[in-house]
GROMACS .gro file of C-alpha atoms in nm:
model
  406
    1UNK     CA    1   0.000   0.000   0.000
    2UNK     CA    2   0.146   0.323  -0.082
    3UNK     CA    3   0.215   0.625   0.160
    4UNK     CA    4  -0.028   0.802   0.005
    5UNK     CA    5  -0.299   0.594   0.130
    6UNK     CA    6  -0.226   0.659   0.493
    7UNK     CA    7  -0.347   1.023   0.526
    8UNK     CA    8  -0.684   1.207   0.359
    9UNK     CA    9  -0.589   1.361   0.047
   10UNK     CA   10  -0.588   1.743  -0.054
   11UNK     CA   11  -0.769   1.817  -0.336
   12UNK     CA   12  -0.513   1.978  -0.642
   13UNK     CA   13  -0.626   2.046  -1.013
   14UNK     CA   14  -0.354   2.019  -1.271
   15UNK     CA   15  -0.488   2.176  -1.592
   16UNK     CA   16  -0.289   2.216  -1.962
   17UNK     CA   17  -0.178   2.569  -1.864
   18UNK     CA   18  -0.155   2.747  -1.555
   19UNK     CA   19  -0.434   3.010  -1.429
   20UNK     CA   20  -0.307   3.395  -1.406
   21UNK     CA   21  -0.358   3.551  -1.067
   22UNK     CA   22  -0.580   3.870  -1.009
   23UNK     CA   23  -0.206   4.101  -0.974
   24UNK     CA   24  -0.075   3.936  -1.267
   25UNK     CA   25  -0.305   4.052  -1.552
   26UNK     CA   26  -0.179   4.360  -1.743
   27UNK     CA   27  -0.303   4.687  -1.677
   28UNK     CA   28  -0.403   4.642  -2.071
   29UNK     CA   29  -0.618   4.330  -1.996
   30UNK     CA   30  -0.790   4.465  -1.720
   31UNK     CA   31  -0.897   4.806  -1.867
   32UNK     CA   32  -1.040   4.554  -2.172
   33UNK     CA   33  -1.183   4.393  -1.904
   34UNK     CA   34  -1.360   4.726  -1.762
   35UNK     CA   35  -1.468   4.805  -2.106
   36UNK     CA   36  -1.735   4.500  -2.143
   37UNK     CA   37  -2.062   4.632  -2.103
   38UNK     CA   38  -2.339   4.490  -1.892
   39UNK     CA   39  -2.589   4.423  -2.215
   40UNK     CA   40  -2.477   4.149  -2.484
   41UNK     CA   41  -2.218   4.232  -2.668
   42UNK     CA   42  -2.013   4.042  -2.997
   43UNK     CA   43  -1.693   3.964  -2.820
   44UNK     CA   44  -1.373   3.839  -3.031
   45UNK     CA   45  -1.323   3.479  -3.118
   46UNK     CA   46  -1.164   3.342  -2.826
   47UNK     CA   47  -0.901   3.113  -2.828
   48UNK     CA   48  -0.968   2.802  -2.795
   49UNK     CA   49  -0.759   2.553  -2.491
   50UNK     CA   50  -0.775   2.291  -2.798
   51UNK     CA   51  -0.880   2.270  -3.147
   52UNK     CA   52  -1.259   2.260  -3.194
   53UNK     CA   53  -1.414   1.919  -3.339
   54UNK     CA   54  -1.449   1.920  -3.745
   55UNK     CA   55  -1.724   1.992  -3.894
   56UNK     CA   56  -1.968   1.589  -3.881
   57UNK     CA   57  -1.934   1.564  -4.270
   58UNK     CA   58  -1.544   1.573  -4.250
   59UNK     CA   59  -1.521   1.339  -3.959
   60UNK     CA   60  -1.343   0.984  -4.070
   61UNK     CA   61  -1.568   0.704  -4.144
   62UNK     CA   62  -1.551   0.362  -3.887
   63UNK     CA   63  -1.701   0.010  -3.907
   64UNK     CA   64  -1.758  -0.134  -3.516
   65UNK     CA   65  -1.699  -0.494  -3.585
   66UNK     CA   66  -1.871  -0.695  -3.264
   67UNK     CA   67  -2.213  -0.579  -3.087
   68UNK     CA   68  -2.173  -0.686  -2.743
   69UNK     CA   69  -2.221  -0.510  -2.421
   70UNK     CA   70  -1.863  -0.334  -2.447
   71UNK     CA   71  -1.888  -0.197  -2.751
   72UNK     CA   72  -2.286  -0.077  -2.710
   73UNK     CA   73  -2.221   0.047  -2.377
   74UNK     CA   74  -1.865   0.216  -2.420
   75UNK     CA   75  -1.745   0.254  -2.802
   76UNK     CA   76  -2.014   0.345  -2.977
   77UNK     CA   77  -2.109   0.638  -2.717
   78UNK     CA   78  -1.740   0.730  -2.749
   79UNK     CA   79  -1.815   0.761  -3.111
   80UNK     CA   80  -2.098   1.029  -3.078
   81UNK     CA   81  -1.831   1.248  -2.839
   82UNK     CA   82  -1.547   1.180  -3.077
   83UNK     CA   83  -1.448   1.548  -3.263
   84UNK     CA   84  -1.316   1.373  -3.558
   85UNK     CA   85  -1.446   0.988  -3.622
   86UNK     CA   86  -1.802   0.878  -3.660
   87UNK     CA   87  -1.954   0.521  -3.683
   88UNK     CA   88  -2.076   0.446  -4.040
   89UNK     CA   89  -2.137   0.080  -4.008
   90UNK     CA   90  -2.163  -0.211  -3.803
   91UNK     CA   91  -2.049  -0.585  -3.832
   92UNK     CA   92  -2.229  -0.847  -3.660
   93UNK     CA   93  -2.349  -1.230  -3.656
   94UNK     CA   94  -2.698  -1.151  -3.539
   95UNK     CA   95  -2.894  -0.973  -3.819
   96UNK     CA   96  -3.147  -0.851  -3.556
   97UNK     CA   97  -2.917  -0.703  -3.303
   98UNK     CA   98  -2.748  -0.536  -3.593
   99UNK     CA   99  -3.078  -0.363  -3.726
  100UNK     CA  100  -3.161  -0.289  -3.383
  101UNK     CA  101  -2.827  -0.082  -3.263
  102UNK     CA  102  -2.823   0.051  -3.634
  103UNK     CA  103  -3.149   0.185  -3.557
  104UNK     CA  104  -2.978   0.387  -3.250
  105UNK     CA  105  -2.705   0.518  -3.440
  106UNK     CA  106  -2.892   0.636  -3.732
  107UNK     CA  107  -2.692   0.364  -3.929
  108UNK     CA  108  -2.831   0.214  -4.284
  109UNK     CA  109  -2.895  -0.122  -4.392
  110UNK     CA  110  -2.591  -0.025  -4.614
  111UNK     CA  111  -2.381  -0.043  -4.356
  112UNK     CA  112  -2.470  -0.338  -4.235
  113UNK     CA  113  -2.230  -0.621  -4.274
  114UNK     CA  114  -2.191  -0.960  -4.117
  115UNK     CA  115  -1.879  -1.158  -4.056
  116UNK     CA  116  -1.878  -1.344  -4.395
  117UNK     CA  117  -1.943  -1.033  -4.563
  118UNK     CA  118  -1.650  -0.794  -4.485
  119UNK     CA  119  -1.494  -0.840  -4.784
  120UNK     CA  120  -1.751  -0.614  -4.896
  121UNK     CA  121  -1.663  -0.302  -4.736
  122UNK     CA  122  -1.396  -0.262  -5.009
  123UNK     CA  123  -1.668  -0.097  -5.206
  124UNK     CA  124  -1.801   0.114  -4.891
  125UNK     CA  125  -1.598   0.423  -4.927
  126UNK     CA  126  -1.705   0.600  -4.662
  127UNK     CA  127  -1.526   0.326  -4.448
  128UNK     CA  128  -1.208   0.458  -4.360
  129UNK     CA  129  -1.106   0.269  -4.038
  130UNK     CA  130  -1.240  -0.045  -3.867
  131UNK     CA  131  -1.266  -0.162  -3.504
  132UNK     CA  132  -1.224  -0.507  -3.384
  133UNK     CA  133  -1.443  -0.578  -3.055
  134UNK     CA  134  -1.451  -0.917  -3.046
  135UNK     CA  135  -1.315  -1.248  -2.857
  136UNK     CA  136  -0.945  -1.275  -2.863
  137UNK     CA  137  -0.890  -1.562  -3.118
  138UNK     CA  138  -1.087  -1.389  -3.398
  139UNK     CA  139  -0.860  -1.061  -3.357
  140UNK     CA  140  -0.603  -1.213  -3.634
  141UNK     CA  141  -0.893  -1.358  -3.887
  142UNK     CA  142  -1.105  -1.001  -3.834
  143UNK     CA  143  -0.815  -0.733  -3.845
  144UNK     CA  144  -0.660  -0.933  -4.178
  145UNK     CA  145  -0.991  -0.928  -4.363
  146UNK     CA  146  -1.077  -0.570  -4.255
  147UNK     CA  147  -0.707  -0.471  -4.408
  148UNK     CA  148  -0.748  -0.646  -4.733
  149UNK     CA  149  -1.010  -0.493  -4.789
  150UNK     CA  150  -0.819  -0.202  -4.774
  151UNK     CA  151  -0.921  -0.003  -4.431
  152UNK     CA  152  -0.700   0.072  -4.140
  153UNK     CA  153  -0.784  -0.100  -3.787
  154UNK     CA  154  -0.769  -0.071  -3.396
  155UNK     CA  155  -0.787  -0.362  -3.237
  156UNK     CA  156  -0.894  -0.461  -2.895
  157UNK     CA  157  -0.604  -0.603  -2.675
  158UNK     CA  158  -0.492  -0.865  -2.654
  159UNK     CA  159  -0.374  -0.833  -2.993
  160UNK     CA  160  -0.400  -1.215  -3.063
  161UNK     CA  161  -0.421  -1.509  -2.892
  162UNK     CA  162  -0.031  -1.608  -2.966
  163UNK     CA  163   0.260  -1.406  -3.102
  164UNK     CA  164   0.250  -1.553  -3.457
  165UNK     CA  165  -0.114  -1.449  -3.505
  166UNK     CA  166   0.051  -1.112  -3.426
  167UNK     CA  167   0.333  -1.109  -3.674
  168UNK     CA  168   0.062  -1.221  -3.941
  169UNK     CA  169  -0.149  -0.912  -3.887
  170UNK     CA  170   0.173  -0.690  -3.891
  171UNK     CA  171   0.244  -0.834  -4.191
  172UNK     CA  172  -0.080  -0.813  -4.341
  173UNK     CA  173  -0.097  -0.426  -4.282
  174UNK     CA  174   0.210  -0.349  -4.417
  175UNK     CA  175   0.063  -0.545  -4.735
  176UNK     CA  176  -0.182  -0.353  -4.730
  177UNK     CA  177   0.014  -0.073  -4.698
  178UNK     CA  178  -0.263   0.080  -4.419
  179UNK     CA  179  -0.213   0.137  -4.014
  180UNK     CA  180  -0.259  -0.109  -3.747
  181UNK     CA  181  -0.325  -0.016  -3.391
  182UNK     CA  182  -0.370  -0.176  -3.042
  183UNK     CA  183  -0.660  -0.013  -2.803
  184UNK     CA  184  -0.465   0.048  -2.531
  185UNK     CA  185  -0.686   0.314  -2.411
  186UNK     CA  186  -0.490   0.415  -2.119
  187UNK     CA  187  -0.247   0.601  -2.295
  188UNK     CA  188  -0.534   0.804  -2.330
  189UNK     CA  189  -0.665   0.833  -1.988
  190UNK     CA  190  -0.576   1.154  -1.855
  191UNK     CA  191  -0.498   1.067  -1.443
  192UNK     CA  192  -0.250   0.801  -1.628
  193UNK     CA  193  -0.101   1.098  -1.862
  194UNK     CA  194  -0.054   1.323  -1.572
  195UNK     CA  195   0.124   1.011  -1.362
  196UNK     CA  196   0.309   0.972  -1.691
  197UNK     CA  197   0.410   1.335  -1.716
  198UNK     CA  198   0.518   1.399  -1.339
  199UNK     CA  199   0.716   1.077  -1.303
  200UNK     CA  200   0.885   1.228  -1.660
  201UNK     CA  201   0.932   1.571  -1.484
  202UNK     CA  202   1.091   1.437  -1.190
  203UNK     CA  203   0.822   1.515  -0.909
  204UNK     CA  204   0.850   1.131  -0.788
  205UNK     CA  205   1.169   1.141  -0.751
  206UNK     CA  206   1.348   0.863  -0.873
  207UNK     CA  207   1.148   0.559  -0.966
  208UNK     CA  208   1.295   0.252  -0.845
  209UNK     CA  209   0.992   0.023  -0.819
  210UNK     CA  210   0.648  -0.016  -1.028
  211UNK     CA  211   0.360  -0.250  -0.893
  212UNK     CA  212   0.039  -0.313  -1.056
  213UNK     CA  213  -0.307  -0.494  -0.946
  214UNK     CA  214  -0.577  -0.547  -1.167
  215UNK     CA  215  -0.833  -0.816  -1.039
  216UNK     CA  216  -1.192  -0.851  -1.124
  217UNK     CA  217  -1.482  -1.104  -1.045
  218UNK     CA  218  -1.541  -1.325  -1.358
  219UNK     CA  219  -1.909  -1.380  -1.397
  220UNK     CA  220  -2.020  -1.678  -1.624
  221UNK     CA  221  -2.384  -1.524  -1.598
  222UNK     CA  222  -2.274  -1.247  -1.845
  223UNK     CA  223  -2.174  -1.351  -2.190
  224UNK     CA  224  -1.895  -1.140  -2.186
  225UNK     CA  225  -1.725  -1.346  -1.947
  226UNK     CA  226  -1.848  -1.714  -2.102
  227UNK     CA  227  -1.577  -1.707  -2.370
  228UNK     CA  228  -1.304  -1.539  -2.118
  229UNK     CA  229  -1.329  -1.938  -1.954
  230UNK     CA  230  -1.245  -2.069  -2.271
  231UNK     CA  231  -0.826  -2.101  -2.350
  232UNK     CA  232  -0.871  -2.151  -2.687
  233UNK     CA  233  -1.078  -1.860  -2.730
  234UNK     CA  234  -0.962  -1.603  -2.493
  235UNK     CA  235  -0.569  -1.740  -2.463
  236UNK     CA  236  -0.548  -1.753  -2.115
  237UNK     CA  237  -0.681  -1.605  -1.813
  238UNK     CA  238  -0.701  -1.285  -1.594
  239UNK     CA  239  -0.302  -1.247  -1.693
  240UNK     CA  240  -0.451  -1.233  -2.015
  241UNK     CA  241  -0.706  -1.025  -2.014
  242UNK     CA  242  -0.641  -0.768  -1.726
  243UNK     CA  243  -0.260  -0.817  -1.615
  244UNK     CA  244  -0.213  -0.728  -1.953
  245UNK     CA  245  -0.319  -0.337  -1.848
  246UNK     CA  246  -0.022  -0.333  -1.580
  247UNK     CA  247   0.222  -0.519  -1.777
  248UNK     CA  248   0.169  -0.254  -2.048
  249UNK     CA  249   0.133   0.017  -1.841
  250UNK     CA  250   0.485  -0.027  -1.629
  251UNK     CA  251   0.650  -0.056  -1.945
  252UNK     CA  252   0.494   0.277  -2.062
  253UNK     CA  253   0.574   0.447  -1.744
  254UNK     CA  254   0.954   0.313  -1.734
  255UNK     CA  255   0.983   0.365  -2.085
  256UNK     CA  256   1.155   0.014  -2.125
  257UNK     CA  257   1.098  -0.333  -2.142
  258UNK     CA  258   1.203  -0.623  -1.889
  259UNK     CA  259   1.505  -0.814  -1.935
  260UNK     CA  260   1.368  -1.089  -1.720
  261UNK     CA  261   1.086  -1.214  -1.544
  262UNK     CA  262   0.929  -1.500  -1.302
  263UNK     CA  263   0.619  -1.591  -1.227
  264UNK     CA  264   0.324  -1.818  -1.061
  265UNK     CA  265  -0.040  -1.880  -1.161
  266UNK     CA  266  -0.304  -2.041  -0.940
  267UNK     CA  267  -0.636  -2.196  -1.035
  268UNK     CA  268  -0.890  -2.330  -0.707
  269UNK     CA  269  -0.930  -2.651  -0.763
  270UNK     CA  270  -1.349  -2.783  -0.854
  271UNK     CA  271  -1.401  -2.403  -0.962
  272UNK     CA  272  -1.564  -2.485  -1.310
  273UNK     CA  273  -1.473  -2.116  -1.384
  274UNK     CA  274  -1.100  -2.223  -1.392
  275UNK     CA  275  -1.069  -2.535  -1.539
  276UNK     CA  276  -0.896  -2.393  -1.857
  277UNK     CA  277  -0.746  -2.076  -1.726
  278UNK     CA  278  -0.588  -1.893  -1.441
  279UNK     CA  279  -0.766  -1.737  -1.112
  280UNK     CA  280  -0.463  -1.538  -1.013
  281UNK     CA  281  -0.163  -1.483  -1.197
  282UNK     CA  282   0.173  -1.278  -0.997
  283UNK     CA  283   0.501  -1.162  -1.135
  284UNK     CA  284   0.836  -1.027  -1.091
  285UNK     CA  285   0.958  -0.819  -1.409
  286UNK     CA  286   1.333  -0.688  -1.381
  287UNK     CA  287   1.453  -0.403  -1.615
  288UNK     CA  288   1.782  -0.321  -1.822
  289UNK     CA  289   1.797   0.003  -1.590
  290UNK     CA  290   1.793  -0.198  -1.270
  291UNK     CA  291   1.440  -0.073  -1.205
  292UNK     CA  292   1.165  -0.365  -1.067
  293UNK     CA  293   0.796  -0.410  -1.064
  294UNK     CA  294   0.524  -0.672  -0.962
  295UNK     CA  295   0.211  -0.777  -1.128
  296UNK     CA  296  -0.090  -0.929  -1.000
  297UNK     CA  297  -0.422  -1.006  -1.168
  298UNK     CA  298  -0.708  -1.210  -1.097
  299UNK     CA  299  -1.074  -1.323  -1.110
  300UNK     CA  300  -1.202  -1.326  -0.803
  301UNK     CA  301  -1.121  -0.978  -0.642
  302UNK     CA  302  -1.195  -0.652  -0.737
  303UNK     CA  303  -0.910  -0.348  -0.787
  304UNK     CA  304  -0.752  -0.163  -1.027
  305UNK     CA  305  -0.430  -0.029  -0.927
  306UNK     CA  306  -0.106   0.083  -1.021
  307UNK     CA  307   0.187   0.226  -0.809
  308UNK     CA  308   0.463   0.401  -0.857
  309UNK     CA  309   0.693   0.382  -0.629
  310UNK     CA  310   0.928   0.739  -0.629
  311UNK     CA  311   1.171   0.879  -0.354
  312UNK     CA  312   0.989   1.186  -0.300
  313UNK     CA  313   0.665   1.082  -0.363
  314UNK     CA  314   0.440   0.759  -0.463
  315UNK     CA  315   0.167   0.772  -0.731
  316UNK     CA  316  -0.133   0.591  -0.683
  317UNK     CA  317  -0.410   0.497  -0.981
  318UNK     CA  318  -0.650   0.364  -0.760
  319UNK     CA  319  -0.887   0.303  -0.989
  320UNK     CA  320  -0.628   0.323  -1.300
  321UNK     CA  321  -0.799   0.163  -1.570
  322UNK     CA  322  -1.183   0.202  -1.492
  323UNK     CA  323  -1.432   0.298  -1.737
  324UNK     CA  324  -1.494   0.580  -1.506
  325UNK     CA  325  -1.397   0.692  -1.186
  326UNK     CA  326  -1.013   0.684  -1.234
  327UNK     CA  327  -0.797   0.846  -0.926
  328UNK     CA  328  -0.494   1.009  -0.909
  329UNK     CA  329  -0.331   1.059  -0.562
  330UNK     CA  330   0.058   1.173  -0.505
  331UNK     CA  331   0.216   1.179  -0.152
  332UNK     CA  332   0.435   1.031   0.115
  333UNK     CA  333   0.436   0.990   0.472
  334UNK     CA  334   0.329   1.362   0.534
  335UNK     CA  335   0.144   1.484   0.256
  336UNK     CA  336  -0.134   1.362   0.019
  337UNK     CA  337  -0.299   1.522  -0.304
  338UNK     CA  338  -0.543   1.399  -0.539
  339UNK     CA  339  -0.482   1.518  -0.863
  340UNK     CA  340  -0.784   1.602  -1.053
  341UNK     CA  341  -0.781   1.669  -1.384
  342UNK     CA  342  -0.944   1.898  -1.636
  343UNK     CA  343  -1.120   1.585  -1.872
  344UNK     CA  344  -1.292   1.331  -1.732
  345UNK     CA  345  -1.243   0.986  -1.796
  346UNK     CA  346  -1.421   0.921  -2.093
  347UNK     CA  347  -1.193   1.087  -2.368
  348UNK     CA  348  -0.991   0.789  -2.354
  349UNK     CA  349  -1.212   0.573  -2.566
  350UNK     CA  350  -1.262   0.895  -2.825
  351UNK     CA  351  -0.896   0.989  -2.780
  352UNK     CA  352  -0.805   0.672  -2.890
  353UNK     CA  353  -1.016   0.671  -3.213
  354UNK     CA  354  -0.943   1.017  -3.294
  355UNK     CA  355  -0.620   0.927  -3.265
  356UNK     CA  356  -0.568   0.684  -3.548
  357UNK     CA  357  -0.811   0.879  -3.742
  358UNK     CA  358  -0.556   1.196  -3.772
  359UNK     CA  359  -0.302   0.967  -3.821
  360UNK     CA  360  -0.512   0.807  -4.140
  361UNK     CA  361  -0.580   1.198  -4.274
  362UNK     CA  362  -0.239   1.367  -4.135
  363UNK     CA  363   0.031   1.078  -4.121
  364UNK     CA  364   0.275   1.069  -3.841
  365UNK     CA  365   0.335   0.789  -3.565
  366UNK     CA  366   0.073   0.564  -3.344
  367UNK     CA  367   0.153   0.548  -2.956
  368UNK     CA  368   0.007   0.221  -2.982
  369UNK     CA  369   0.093   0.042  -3.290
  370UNK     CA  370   0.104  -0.317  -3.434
  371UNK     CA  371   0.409  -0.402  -3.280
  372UNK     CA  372   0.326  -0.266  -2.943
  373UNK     CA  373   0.082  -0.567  -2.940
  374UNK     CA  374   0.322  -0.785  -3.040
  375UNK     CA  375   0.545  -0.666  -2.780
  376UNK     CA  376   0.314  -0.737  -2.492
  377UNK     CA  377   0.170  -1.123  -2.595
  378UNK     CA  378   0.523  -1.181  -2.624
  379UNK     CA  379   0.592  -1.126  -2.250
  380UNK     CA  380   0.300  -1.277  -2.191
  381UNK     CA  381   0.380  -1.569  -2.376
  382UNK     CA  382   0.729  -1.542  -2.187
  383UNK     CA  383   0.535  -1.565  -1.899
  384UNK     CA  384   0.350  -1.852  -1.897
  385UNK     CA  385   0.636  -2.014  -1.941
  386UNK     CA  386   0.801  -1.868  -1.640
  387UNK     CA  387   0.509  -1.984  -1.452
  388UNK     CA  388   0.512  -2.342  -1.599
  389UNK     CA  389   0.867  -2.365  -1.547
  390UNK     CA  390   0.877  -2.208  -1.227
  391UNK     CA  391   1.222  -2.059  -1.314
  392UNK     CA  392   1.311  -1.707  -1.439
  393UNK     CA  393   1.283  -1.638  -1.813
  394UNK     CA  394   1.551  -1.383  -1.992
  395UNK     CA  395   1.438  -1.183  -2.274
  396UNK     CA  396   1.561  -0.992  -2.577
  397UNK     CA  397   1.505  -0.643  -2.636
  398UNK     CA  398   1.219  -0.716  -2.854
  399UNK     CA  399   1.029  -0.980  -2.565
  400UNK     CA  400   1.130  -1.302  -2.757
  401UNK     CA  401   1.266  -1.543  -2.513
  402UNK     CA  402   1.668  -1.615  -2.574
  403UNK     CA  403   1.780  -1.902  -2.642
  404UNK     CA  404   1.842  -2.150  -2.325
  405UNK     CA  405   1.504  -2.110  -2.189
  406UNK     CA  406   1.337  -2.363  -2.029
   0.00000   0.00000   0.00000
């Protein structure tokens, strides 16, 4: 538990640029300032803290491939708050839930596609950019039809369910020649970017030690969590599908990747939940730098936290990766401050889409690409194998495993 956590937290907003004081406006400002009379007036355009949305007609054209409840109750809203992407079709097996959630949207049967059909948005240019939302071992199949047919993708993490399935949609893209992206949303989240930016700035001091907890109850009621039971469908378990959100957060934060790594995985015996995958899965990663971290998920508790672990200060995410709800407290054994932030939580599923989308009009680099996906099922296939094994795994720069591994 981090020193923050011991004492009740001030309250601090860090916003984009810093607020002038009363004594520090110029005597210029103010006398403009006396000059506003009391009826309406037509003041100047102001300027604007960031660019305002296009205009809907130039916003970039998506397909939503996958109608469950995480892309009805989370992406597609994102879409309607996105300033620069729009949803413009939908891919489903179930005809009827299609038409239904098209209906919502204001989408046509034109836009309408099912899974066998996606060839077909080759000749749907208003489709600029597709999004895969669906089980893990249909990311590869989904994301290589969507690029042949000649439209850029983001794809849900885990990128696949195995590191060659990974290479094969690289490949595919750059075939393609279009852009491939992993939704990592956190990169967009903005109580992660300010951790990110004061741990860069030196406020934490110097940042030894990383630890990350992600655990959530998995509910077979729900059929989003009947296929997460499944290994040959999800890939593996809660390391899998939340561990994944420390492993690549730490590496985000440290700006580095491990060199080595242990680790243990536990499944309760007569649970039918966990007779194909992992309850709990722990690690150890060590870094080239010298720098260490731990990472815990599971699927019986419920917390989503990451720590970092600075000699002036720690900062706690607790929650980190929410939906909603995400806190940001800094402190140590004196002194506490939650740091709020100007957005809310939300922008980080349109950031994320608006994101690729300027990439696809303006060019320039993902933060999340192809091989960032790669990248992370790699470790994760590294350890597995730690945790089979029980001994420590070393790595290559690029997460392949070197050669004398167990």
């Amino acid at each position: 538990m981090s020193a923050a956590s011991h004492t009740t937290p001030s309250r601090r907003l860090f916003m984009a640029g810093s607020l002038a004081g009363i004594g520090g406006v110029l005597a210029s400002e103010r006398a403009a300032a006396q000059a506003i009379p009391a009826t309406p007036t037509g003041r100047p355009e102001p300027k604007l803290d960031q660019p305002p949305p296009l205009p809907r007609d130039k916003h970039l054209g998506w397909a939503v491939v996958g109608l469950g409840d995480f892309a009805q109750a989370q992406i597609l809203p994102a879409f309607q708050r996105a300033r620069r992407s729009r949803a413009v079709a939908l891919v489903s097996g179930n005809p009827e839930k299609a038409k239904s959630v098209a209906a919502r949207y204001g989408i046509g049967p034109g836009g309408l596609y099912d899974y066998a059909s996606m060839g077909k948005m080759a000749d749907n240019a208003d489709i600029a950019a597709v999004y895969i939302i669906t089980p893990n071992s249909t990311h590869a199949d989904l994301t290589i039809k969507a690029l042949e047919a000649g439209k850029h993708v983001l794809c849900e993490k885990p990128m696949a369910t195995n590191s060659a399935e990974c290479r094969r949609m690289i490949d595919a893209a750059k075939a393609a020649d279009r852009r491939l992206m992993i939704a990592y949303r956190v990169h967009w989240e903005p109580h992660n970017l300010r951790a990110k930016a004061m741990m860069d700035a030196g406020e934490l001091g110097e940042v030894r030690f990383a630890s990350s907890d992600h655990h959530r109850p998995l509910e077979p009621g729900k059929p989003r969590d009947q296929w997460r039971m499944l290994k040959a469908v999800a890939g593996g378990g809660s390391l899998v599908d939340i561990g994944i959100y420390g492993l690549n957060g730490i590496q985000w934060f440290f700006g580095e990747s491990p060199s080595s790594v242990s680790a243990s995985m536990h499944a309760p015996a007569g649970d039918p939940r966990f007779a194909e995958v992992e309850d709990v899965f722990t690690a150890q990663l060590v870094f080239p730098s010298g720098r260490h971290a731990t990472v815990s998920s599971g699927y019986s508790a419920d917390k989503k936290r990451i720590d970092l672990w600075g000699d002036k200060a720690v900062a706690t995410l607790d929650p980190g990766t929410a939906y909603q709800g995400n806190r940001l407290v800094v402190g140590n054994a004196k002194r506490a401050d939650e740091i709020l932030t100007a957005e809310g939580d939300a922008v980080q599923f349109s950031g994320e889409i608006d994101h690729l989308s300027q990439v696809i009009a303006e060019g320039g680099e993902l933060r999340t690409p192809g091989e960032m996906g790669l990248r992370d099922v790699r470790l994760i296939e590294a350890l597995y194998q730690a945790a089979a094994t029980r001994r420590w795994v070393d790595l290559n720069p690029d997460m392949t495993m070197r050669p004398g591994t167990p």
